[in-house]
């Protein structure tokens, strides 16, 4: 199994996407959630730039401030932060809760609903409920496979 994130709208303040769980044998895709990230920038600005589209590994990060916070907040399910590793020029990129680009410093936020980011700032809703729904599924895959890949695709760049 792997995660695929399709970015579909990059605007001035945020990037919206959808995340799927993909079975590489059958290519069957299961919708997981909507996502929100910082916007694209040619030159990275700390805390205001999304990570490049590429393949990365997702591992559990069992230290740090977010881990301690989520241990308390999600004590019934939490076993470590979903950490996207080996991102060039970025550190501590996580998949976590949040609603707007103010809630991320380059991380990927997850939610059960999404509002457009063309005429206003992007927003994803029901983030906590979404996280509680998808985290156990992703955790289970990490435990089984050891190596979980997330493939990030800038769908917005594709011409139809």
C-alpha positions as MATLAB code, in Angstrom:
seq = 'XXXXXXXXXXXXXXXXXXXXXXXXXXXXXXXXXXXXXXXXXXXXXXXXXXXXXXXXXXXXXXXXXXXXXXXXXXXXXXXXXXXXXXXXXXXXXXXXXXXXXXXXXXXXXXXXXXXXXXXXXXXXXXXXXXXXXXXXXXXXXXXXXXXXXXXXXXXXXXXX';
ca = [
       0.000    0.000    0.000;
       1.030    3.611   -0.522;
      -0.434    7.066   -0.083;
      -1.013    9.366   -3.044;
      -1.646   13.072   -2.635;
      -3.076   14.902   -5.649;
      -2.665   18.665   -5.395;
      -5.410   20.346   -7.384;
      -5.365   24.048   -6.455;
      -2.329   26.100   -5.549;
      -3.129   29.714   -4.870;
      -1.517   32.704   -3.152;
      -1.766   31.363    0.412;
      -2.460   27.621    0.230;
      -2.531   24.395   -1.748;
      -5.538   22.065   -1.674;
      -5.394   18.361   -2.419;
      -6.963   14.961   -1.934;
      -5.238   11.938   -0.427;
      -5.849    8.324   -1.379;
      -4.672    4.961   -0.126;
      -3.509    2.975   -3.163;
      -3.000   -0.742   -3.579;
      -0.003   -0.945   -5.953;
      -1.008   -4.428   -7.168;
      -4.538   -3.526   -8.291;
      -4.139    0.277   -8.446;
      -7.438    0.501   -6.573;
      -7.690    3.852   -4.803;
      -9.515    4.492   -1.540;
     -10.306    8.129   -0.750;
      -8.881    9.123    2.638;
      -9.269   12.883    2.986;
      -8.816   16.407    1.748;
      -5.500   18.128    2.406;
      -4.220   21.651    2.831;
      -0.597   22.768    2.595;
       1.321   25.990    2.248;
       1.604   27.421   -1.236;
       4.210   26.713   -3.927;
       7.250   28.958   -3.862;
      10.182   28.798   -6.233;
      12.440   29.841   -3.357;
      11.631   28.269   -0.010;
      10.573   30.495    2.866;
      10.611   28.652    6.194;
       7.089   27.850    7.387;
       5.419   29.206    4.242;
       6.338   26.733    1.498;
       4.959   23.320    0.579;
       7.304   20.385    0.010;
       8.223   19.450   -3.575;
       6.118   16.894   -5.448;
       8.008   13.610   -5.217;
       7.946   10.254   -3.407;
       8.886   10.122    0.270;
       8.676    7.671    3.148;
       6.208    8.097    6.003;
       7.530    6.923    9.364;
       6.528    7.335   12.993;
       8.231   10.159   14.867;
       8.115    9.401   18.569;
       9.695   12.572   19.927;
       9.094   16.288   19.658;
       6.434   18.765   20.697;
       3.699   17.536   18.376;
       4.232   13.959   19.527;
       3.793   14.954   23.176;
       0.713   17.037   22.348;
      -0.892   14.263   20.275;
      -0.101   11.628   22.943;
      -2.470   13.533   25.224;
      -4.971   14.640   22.582;
      -5.328   11.221   20.932;
      -4.238    8.932   23.774;
      -6.444    6.059   22.603;
      -4.777    5.765   19.152;
      -1.490    7.716   19.080;
       1.793    5.824   18.677;
       3.877    8.542   17.002;
       3.496   11.369   14.510;
       3.133   10.605   10.802;
       6.487   11.978    9.657;
       7.419   12.491    5.985;
      11.155   11.837    5.817;
      14.083   12.782    3.606;
      12.545   15.920    2.146;
      15.412   18.025    0.766;
      15.808   21.351    2.642;
      12.826   20.598    4.948;
      12.741   19.145    8.464;
       9.978   17.608   10.574;
       7.270   17.480    7.910;
       4.225   15.890    9.533;
       0.690   14.876    8.597;
      -1.530   16.417   11.262;
      -4.708   18.324   12.167;
      -5.396   21.896   11.151;
      -7.767   23.994    9.084;
      -5.827   26.783    7.335;
      -2.346   27.627    6.120;
      -1.792   29.341    9.483;
      -1.834   25.850   11.061;
       1.066   24.490    8.999;
       4.759   25.214    8.603;
       5.182   23.051    5.514;
       3.245   20.080    6.910;
       0.222   18.376    5.360;
      -3.088   19.058    7.114;
      -5.994   16.613    6.772;
      -9.759   17.177    6.828;
     -13.131   15.720    5.897;
     -14.299   18.785    3.942;
     -12.689   21.443    1.791;
     -13.524   24.969    0.665;
     -12.026   26.580   -2.422;
      -8.950   28.788   -2.161;
      -9.469   30.862   -5.303;
     -11.471   33.833   -3.976;
     -10.631   33.363   -0.288;
      -8.099   31.555    1.881;
      -8.240   27.763    1.654;
      -9.941   25.852    4.456;
     -10.415   22.218    5.357;
     -12.938   21.189    7.990;
     -13.531   18.391   10.488;
      -9.792   17.940   10.770;
      -9.808   16.220   14.167;
     -12.498   13.729   13.126;
     -10.617   13.038    9.915;
      -7.327   12.475   11.734;
      -8.979   10.077   14.182;
     -10.454    8.175   11.214;
      -7.342    7.897    9.000;
      -4.547    7.673   11.586;
      -5.279    4.078   12.716;
      -5.438    2.918    9.081;
      -2.106    4.553    8.197;
      -0.527    3.335   11.450;
      -1.581   -0.240   10.682;
       0.056   -0.066    7.245;
       3.292    1.346    8.679;
       3.394   -1.503   11.202;
       2.784   -4.168    8.525;
       4.992   -2.835    5.745;
       7.651   -0.899    7.646;
       8.110    1.303    4.536;
       5.095    3.405    3.605;
       5.522    5.666    0.584;
       3.624    8.870   -0.066;
       3.642    9.996   -3.680;
       2.815   13.676   -4.142;
       1.545   14.712   -7.565;
       0.896   18.259   -8.737;
      -2.306   17.490  -10.615;
      -2.788   21.220  -11.100;
       0.186   21.199  -13.500;
      -1.330   18.564  -15.796;
      -2.992   19.783  -18.948;
      -6.271   18.142  -19.845;
];
